[in-house]
Coordinates of C-alpha atoms and ligand atoms in Angstrom, one line a residue:
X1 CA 0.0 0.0 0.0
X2 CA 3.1 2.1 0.3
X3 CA 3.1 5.0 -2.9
X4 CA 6.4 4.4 -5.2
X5 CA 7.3 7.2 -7.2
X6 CA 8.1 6.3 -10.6
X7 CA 9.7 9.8 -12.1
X8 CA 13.3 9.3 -11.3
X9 CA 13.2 12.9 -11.0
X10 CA 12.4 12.0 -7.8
X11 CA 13.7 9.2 -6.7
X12 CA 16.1 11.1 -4.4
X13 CA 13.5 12.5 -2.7
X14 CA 11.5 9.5 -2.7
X15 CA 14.5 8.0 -0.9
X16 CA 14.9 10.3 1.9
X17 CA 10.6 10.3 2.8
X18 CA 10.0 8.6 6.0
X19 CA 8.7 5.3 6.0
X20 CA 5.2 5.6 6.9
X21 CA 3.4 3.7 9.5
X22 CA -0.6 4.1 8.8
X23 CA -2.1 0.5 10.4
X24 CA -0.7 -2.7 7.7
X25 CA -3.3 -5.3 7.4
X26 CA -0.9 -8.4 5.7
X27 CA -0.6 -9.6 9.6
X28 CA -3.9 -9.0 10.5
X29 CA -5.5 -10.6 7.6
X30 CA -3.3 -13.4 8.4
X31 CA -4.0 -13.8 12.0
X32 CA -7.0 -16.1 13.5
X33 CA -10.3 -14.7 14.1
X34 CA -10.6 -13.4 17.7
X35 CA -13.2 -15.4 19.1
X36 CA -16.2 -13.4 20.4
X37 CA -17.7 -14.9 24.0
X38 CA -20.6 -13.7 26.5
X39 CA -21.5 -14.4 29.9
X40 CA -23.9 -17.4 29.8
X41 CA -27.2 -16.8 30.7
X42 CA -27.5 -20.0 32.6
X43 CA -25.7 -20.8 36.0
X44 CA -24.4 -18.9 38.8
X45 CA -20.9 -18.2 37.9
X46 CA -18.2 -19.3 35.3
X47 CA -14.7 -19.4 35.6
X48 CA -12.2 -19.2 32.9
X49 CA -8.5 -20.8 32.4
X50 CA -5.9 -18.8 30.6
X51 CA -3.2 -20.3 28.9
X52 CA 0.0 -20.3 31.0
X53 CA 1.7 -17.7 31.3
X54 CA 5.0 -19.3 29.3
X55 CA 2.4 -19.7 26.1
X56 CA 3.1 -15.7 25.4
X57 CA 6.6 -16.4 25.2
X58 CA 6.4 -19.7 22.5
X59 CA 3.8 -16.9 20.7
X60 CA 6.2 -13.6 20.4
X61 CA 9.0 -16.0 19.4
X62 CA 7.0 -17.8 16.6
X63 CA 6.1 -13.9 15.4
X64 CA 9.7 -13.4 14.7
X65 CA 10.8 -16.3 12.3
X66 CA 10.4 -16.5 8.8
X67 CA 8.1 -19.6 9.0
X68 CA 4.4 -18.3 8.7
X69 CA 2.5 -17.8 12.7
X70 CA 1.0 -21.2 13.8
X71 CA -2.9 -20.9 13.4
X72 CA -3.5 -22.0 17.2
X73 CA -6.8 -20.8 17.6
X74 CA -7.9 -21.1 21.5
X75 CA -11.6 -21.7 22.2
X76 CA -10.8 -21.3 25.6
X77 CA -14.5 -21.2 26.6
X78 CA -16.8 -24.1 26.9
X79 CA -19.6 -24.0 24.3
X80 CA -23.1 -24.5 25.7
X81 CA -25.7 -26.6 23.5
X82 CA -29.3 -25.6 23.4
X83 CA -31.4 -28.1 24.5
X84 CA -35.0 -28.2 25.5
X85 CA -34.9 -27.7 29.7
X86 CA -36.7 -30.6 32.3
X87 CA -38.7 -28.3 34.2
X88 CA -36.7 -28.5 36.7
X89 CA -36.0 -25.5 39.5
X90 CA -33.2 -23.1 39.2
X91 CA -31.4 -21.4 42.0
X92 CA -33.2 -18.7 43.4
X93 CA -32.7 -15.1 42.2
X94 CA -30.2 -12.3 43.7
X95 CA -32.6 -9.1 42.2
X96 CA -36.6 -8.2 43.4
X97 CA -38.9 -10.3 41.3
X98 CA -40.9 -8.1 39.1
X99 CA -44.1 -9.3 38.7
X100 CA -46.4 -5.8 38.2
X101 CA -48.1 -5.0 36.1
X102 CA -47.3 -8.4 34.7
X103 CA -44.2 -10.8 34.7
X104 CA -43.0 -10.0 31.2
X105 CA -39.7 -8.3 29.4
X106 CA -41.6 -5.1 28.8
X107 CA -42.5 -4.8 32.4
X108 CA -38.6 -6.1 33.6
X109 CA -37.3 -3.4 31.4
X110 CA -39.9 -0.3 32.6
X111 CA -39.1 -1.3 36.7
X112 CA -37.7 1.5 37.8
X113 CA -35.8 0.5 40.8
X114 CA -33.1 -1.3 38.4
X115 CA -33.2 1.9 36.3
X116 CA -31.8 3.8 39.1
X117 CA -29.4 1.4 40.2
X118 CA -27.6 1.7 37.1
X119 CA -28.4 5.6 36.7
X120 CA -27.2 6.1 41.1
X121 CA -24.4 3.6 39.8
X122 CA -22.9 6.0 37.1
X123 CA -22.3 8.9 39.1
X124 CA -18.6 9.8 40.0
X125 CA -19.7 8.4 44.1
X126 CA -21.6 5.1 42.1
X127 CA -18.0 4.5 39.6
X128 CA -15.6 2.2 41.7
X129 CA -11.7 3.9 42.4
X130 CA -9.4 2.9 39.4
X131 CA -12.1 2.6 37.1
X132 CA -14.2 4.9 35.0
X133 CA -17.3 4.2 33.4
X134 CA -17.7 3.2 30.2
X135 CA -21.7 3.3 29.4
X136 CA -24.6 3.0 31.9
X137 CA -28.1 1.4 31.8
X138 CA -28.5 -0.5 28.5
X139 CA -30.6 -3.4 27.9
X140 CA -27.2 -6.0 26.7
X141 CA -24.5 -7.2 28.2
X142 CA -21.0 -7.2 26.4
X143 CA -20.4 -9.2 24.1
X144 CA -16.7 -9.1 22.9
X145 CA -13.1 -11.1 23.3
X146 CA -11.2 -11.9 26.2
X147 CA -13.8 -13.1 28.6
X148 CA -13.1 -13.6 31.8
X149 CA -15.7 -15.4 33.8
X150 CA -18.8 -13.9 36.1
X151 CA -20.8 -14.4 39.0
X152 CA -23.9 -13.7 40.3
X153 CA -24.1 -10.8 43.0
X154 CA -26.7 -10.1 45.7
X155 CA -27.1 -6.8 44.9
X156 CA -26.2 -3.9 42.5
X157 CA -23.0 -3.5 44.1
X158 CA -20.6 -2.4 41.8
X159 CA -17.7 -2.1 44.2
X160 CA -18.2 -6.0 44.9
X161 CA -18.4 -6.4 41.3
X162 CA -14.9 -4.3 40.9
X163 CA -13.3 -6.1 43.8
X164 CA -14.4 -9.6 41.5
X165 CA -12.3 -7.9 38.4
X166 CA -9.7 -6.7 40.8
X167 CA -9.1 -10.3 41.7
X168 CA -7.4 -11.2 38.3
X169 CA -4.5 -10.3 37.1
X170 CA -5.5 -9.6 33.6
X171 CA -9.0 -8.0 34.4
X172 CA -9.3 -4.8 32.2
X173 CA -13.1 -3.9 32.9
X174 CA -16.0 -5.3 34.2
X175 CA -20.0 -5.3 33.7
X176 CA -23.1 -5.5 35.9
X177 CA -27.2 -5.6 34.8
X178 CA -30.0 -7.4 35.7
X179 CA -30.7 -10.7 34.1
X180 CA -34.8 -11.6 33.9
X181 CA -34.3 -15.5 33.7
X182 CA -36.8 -18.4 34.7
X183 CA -37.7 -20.0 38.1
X184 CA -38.0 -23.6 36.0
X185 CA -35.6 -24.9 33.7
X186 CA -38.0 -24.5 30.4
X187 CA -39.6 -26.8 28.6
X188 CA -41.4 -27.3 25.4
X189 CA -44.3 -29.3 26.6
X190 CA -44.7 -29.1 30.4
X191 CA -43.1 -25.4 31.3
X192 CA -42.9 -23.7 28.0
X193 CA -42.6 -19.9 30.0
X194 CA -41.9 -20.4 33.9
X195 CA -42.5 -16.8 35.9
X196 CA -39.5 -15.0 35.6
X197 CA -36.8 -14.4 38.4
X198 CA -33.8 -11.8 38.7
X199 CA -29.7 -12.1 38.5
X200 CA -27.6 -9.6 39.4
X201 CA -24.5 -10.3 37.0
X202 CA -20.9 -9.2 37.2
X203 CA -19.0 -10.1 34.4
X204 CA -14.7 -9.3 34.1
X205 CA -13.1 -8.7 30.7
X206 CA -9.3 -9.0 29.8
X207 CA -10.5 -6.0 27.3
X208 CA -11.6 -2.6 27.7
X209 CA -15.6 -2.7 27.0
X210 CA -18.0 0.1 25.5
X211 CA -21.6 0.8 24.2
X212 CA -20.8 -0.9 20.9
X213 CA -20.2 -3.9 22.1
X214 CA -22.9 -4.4 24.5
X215 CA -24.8 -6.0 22.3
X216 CA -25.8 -9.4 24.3
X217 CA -30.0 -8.1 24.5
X218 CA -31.1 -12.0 25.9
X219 CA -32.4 -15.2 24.1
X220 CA -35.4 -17.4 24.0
X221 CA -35.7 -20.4 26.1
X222 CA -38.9 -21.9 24.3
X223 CA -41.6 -19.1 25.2
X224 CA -40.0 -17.6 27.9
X225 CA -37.5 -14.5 27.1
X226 CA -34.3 -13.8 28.8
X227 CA -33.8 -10.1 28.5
X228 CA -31.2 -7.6 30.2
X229 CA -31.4 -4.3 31.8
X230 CA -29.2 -1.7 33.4
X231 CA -26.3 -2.7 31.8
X232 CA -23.2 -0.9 33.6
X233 CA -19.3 -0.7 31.6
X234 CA -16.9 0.5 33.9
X235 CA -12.6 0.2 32.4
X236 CA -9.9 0.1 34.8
X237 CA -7.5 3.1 34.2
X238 CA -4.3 1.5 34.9
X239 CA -1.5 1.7 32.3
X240 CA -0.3 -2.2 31.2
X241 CA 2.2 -3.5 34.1
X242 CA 5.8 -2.8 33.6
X243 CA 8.1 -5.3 31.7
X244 CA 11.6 -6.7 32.5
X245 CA 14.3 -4.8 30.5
X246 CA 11.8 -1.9 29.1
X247 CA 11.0 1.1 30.5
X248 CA 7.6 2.5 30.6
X249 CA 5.0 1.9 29.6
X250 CA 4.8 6.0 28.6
X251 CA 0.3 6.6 28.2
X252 CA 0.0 7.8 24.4
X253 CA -2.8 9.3 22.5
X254 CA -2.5 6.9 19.4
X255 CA -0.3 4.7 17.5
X256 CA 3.6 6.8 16.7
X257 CA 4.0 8.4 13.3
X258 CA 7.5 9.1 13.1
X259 CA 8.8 10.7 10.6
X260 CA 13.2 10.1 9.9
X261 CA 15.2 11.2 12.6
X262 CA 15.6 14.6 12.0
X263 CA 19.5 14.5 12.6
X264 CA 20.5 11.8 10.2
X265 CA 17.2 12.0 8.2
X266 CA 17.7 8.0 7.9
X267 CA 14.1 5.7 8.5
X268 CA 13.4 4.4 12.4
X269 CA 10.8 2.0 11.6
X270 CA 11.3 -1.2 11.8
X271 CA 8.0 -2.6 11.2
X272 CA 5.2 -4.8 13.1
X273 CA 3.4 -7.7 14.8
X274 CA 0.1 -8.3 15.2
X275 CA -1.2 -10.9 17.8
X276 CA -5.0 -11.7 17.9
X277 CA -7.3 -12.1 20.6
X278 CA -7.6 -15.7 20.0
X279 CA -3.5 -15.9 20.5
X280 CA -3.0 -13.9 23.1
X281 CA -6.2 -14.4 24.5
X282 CA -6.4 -10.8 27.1
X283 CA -4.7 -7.3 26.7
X284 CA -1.9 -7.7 29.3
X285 CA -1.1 -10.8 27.5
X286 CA -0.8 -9.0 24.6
X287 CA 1.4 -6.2 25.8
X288 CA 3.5 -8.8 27.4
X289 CA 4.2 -10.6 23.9
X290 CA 4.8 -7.5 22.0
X291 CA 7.7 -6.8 24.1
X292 CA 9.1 -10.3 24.0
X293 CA 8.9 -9.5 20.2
X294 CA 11.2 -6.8 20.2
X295 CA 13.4 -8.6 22.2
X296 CA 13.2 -12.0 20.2
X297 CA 13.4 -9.0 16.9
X298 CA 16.8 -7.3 18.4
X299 CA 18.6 -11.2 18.9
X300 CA 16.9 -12.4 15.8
X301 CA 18.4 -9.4 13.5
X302 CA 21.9 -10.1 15.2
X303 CA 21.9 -13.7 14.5
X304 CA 21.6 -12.2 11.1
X305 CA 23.5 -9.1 10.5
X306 CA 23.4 -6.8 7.1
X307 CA 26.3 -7.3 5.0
X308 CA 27.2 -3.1 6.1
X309 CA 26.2 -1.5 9.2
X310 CA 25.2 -2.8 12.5
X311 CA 21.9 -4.7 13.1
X312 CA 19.0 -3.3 14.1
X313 CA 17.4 -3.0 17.4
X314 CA 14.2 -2.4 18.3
X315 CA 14.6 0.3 20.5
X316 CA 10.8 1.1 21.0
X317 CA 7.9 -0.8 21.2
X318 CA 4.3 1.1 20.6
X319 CA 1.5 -1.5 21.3
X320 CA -2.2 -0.6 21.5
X321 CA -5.4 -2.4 21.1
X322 CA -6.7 -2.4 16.6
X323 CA -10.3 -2.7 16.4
X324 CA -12.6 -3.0 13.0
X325 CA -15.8 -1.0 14.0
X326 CA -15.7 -0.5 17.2
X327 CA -14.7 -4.5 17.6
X328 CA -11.5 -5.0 19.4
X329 CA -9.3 -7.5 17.0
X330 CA -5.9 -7.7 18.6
X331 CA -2.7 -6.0 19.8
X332 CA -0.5 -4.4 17.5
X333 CA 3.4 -3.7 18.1
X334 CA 5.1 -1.0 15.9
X335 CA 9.1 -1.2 16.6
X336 CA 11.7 1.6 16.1
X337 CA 15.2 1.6 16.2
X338 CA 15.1 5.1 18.5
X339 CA 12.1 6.1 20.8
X340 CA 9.8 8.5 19.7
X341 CA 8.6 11.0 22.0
X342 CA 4.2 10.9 22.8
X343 CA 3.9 13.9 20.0
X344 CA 4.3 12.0 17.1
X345 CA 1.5 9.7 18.5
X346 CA -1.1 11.0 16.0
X347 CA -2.4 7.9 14.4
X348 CA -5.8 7.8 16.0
X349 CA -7.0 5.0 13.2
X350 CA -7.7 4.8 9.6
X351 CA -10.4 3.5 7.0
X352 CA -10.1 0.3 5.4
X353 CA -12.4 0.5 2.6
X354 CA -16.3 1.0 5.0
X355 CA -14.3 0.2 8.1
X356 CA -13.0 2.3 10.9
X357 CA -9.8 0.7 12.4
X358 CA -9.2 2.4 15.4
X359 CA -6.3 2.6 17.6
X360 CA -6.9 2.7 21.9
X361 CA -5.2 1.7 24.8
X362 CA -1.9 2.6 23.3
X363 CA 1.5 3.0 25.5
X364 CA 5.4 3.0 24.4
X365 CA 7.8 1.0 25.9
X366 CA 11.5 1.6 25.3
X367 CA 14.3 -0.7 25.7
X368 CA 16.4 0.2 29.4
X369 CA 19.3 -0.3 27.6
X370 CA 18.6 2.6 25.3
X371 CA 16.7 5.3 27.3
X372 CA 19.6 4.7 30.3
X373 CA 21.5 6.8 27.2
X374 CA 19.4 8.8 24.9
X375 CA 15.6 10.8 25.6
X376 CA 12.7 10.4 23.7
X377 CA 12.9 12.1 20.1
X378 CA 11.3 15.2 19.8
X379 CA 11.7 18.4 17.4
X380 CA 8.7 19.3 16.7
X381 CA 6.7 22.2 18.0
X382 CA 5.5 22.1 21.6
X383 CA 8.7 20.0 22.4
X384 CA 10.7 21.2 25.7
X385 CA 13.4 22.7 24.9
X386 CA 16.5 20.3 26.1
X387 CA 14.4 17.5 23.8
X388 CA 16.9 14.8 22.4
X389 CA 17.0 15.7 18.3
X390 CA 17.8 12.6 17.2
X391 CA 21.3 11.5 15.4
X392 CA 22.4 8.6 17.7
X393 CA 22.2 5.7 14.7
X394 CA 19.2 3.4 16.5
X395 CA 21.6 3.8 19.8
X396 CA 24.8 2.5 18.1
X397 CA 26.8 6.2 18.3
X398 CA 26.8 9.1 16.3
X399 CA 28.4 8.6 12.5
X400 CA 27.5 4.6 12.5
X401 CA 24.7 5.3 10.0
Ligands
NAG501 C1 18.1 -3.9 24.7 O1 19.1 -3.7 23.6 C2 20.2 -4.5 23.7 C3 21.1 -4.1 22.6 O2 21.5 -2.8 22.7 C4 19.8 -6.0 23.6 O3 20.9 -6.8 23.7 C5 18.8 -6.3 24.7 O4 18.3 -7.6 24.5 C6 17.6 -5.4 24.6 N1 16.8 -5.6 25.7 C7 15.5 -5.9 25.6 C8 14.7 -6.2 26.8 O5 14.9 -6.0 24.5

C-alpha cells in the first residue's frame, strides 16, 4: 500500500521520505479470528482458564521467524448446547422479582428501581476507584473477546463487582445488569414460559468494554425471554504493568508516526506484529508478547547481521489495542530503532475500505538499555526545549549510520 514514485526525477526524494506507519493489514488478515464470547445466561458463575503464562513467550517468538505464525486458535470457553430444559427449578434469584403490572420483558425493562441502580451507579460516588465508566443502563451485556468469567451478586454492588475484576491479574473492565431468567428450567411441553426471576451479574473482561459492544440483548428459552437491563461498563485506568528490560510503559494518545530522525534523516521503523485475541487471549497478555517481540526482533536481527552496518534494534515498542468498528481484534506492536517521544502519536486510526480501524489503549515501551542513554525524540513544535534531536544511529553512536 506504500506509494512508489516512478519519475526518477524524484527518486532522491523518494528515498529520503519517511517510512510511513498508517495501520498494515498483511498480519492482521493473516491472523486467526478473535473469538467473540458472553456471559452465559444459565448458571451462577463461570470461571475461565488462561493459557500459561510461558504460552506468550512460545507466541512472540513464533512472530519473529520466517516460517508463517501457527494458526492456534484457542476456544478457551466451553460452548453450551441448546437443548430443550426438564422443568426443573433453578437457583433462586439475587434481584426483586418483578411481577407488576405483569411478569414480562416489557415490564422487567420499565421497573424503575433497576433503572436507578444503574443511573445512582454511574455517578462519580456510584463508579468504583481505578475505574471509569464506560456506558450506563442498557438493555445488553457485552459481548466481545477476552472473557473472563462472572458471577452472580446479591445486589447492585458495583464495588463488589470491581473487587471480583480486581481479583485477576488480567482483568481490564468489568459489567453489571439485571438478568430476567426463569424460576424452571424451560420446557417445550410441560413449562414452556416459567414466571420470571432476577440475577444480578458481574462479568470481568481482559479487554476494555464500551456501548458498541454491548450488544448481548437475551435469548429465547422456548416461550420464555431472557432479556437484560441496566447494563453498567466500567474500564480500569491503569497503564499495562511494567516489563523486564523496558522502560515504561509512557500513556500515548494513538499509534507513533515518526517521521526520519531529524539529525540523520535515515528511517526508524522497523516494522510490526500483530497478535490476535484468539492468540493472546487478554490485553496484558498482549502487551506482554509484543515486548518479547522486540526482544526475540533485536537477537533475531543479530543472528543475522546486514552485509554493512550494525543490526537493528528495536529500541521502541508502541503497542495498542486495533479494532474493526468498534470490535476490538488484537494488539498491534510498531518497533523503532530510537524512541519516539508521545507527540508523534497521531495515528488515532484509519479507514479500510467502510471500516473504521481504530487505535486505543496505546503506550510506548522503550528498551532500558537505550533510554539509560538517549531521551525520547522530539523536534517538533510544543517540544521542551532540552528535547533529544535525534542522530544517535538506532543507539549505536553518532556517524555509525
Ligand atoms: C536492549 O538492547 C540490547 C542491545 O543494545 C539488547 O541486547 C537487549 O536484548 C535489549 N533488551 C530488551 C529487553 O529487549
Amino acid at each position: 500500500m506504500r506509494s512508489t514514485f516512478v519519475v526518477s526525477a524524484f527518486a532522491a526524494l523518494a528515498l529520503a521520505a519517511p517510512r510511513p506507519q498508517d495501520i498494515e493489514f498483511d498480519l492482521v488478515d493473516a491472523a486467526p479470528d478473535p473469538v467473540v464470547s458472553a456471559a452465559p445466561f444459565t448458571g451462577s458463575s463461570e470461571t475461565v482458564t488462561l493459557q500459561p503464562a510461558a504460552a506468550v513467550v512460545t507466541i512472540a517468538d513464533a512472530s519473529v521467524t520466517d516460517t508463517a505464525t501457527t494458526n492456534d486458535k484457542r476456544d478457551f470457553l466451553e460452548v453450551l448446547g441448546k437443548r430443550d430444559g426438564d422443568c426443573s427449578a433453578q437457583p433462586k434469584g439475587t434481584g426483586p422479582t418483578v411481577s407488576t403490572p405483569d411478569d414480562s420483558p416489557s415490564s422487567f425493562y420499565a421497573y424503575q428501581a433497576f433503572q436507578d441502580a444503574a443511573t445512582n451507579a454511574a455517578t462519580a460516588q456510584g463508579t468504583p476507584q481505578g475505574y471509569s465508566l464506560a456506558f450506563h443502563n442498557l438493555q445488553g451485556s457485552s459481548q466481545t473477546v477476552s472473557y473472563l468469567g462472572y458471577k452472580t451478586l446479591s445486589s447492585y454492588d458495583t464495588i463488589a463487582c470491581a473487587s471480583y475484576c480486581d481479583q485477576h491479574p488480567q482483568c481490564q473492565a468489568f459489567n453489571i445488569y439485571f438478568e430476567r431468567d426463569p424460576t424452571l428450567d424451560p420446557n417445550a411441553d410441560s413449562c414452556p414460559n416459567p414466571p420470571s426471576l432476577t440475577n444480578i451479574k458481574c462479568v470481568r473482561w481482559g479487554v476494555q468494554i464500551q456501548a458498541a459492544t454491548a450488544v448481548n440483548t437475551g435469548e429465547h428459552r422456548d416461550s420464555f425471554e431472557v432479556v437484560i437491563t441496566g447494563s453498567n461498563g466500567y474500564n480500569k485506568n491503569a497503564a499495562p504493568p511494567s516489563q523486564t528490560g523496558f522502560t515504561g510503559p509512557v500513556e500515548l494518545g494513538g499509534a507513533i508516526n515518526a517521521p526520519n530522525d531529524p539529525v540523520t534523516n535515515t528511517n526508524t521503523y522497523m516494522g510490526y506484529k500483530f497478535f490476535s485475541f484468539s492468540t493472546v487471549q487478554t490485553y496484558a497478555a498482549g502487551v506482554q508478547a509484543c515486548t518479547l517481540a522486540c526482544t526475540a526482533q533485536t537477537a533475531y536481527n543479530s543472528r543475522h547481521p546486514p552485509s554493512t552496518g550494525k543490526p537493528n534494534v528495536c529500541n521502541q515498542v508502541v503497542v495498542y489495542v486495533l479494532s474493526d468498528e468498534n470490535q476490538p481484534q488484537g494488539i498491534y506492536c510498531a518497533m523503532y530503532s530510537e524512541e519516539w517521544a508521545s507527540n508523534y502519536a497521531t495515528n488515532y486510526g484509519q479507514y479500510r475500505g467502510s471500516d473504521y480501524w481504530s487505535v486505543s489503549q496505546a503506550y510506548a515501551y522503550t528498551n532500558a538499555t537505550y533510554s539509560a542513554s538517549y531521551g525520547p525524540i522530539c523536534a517538533v513544535g510544543g517540544c521542551p526545549d532540552n528535547s533529544f534531536r535525534g542522530g544517535n544511529c538506532g543507539g549505536w553512536g553518532v556517524g555509525t549510520c
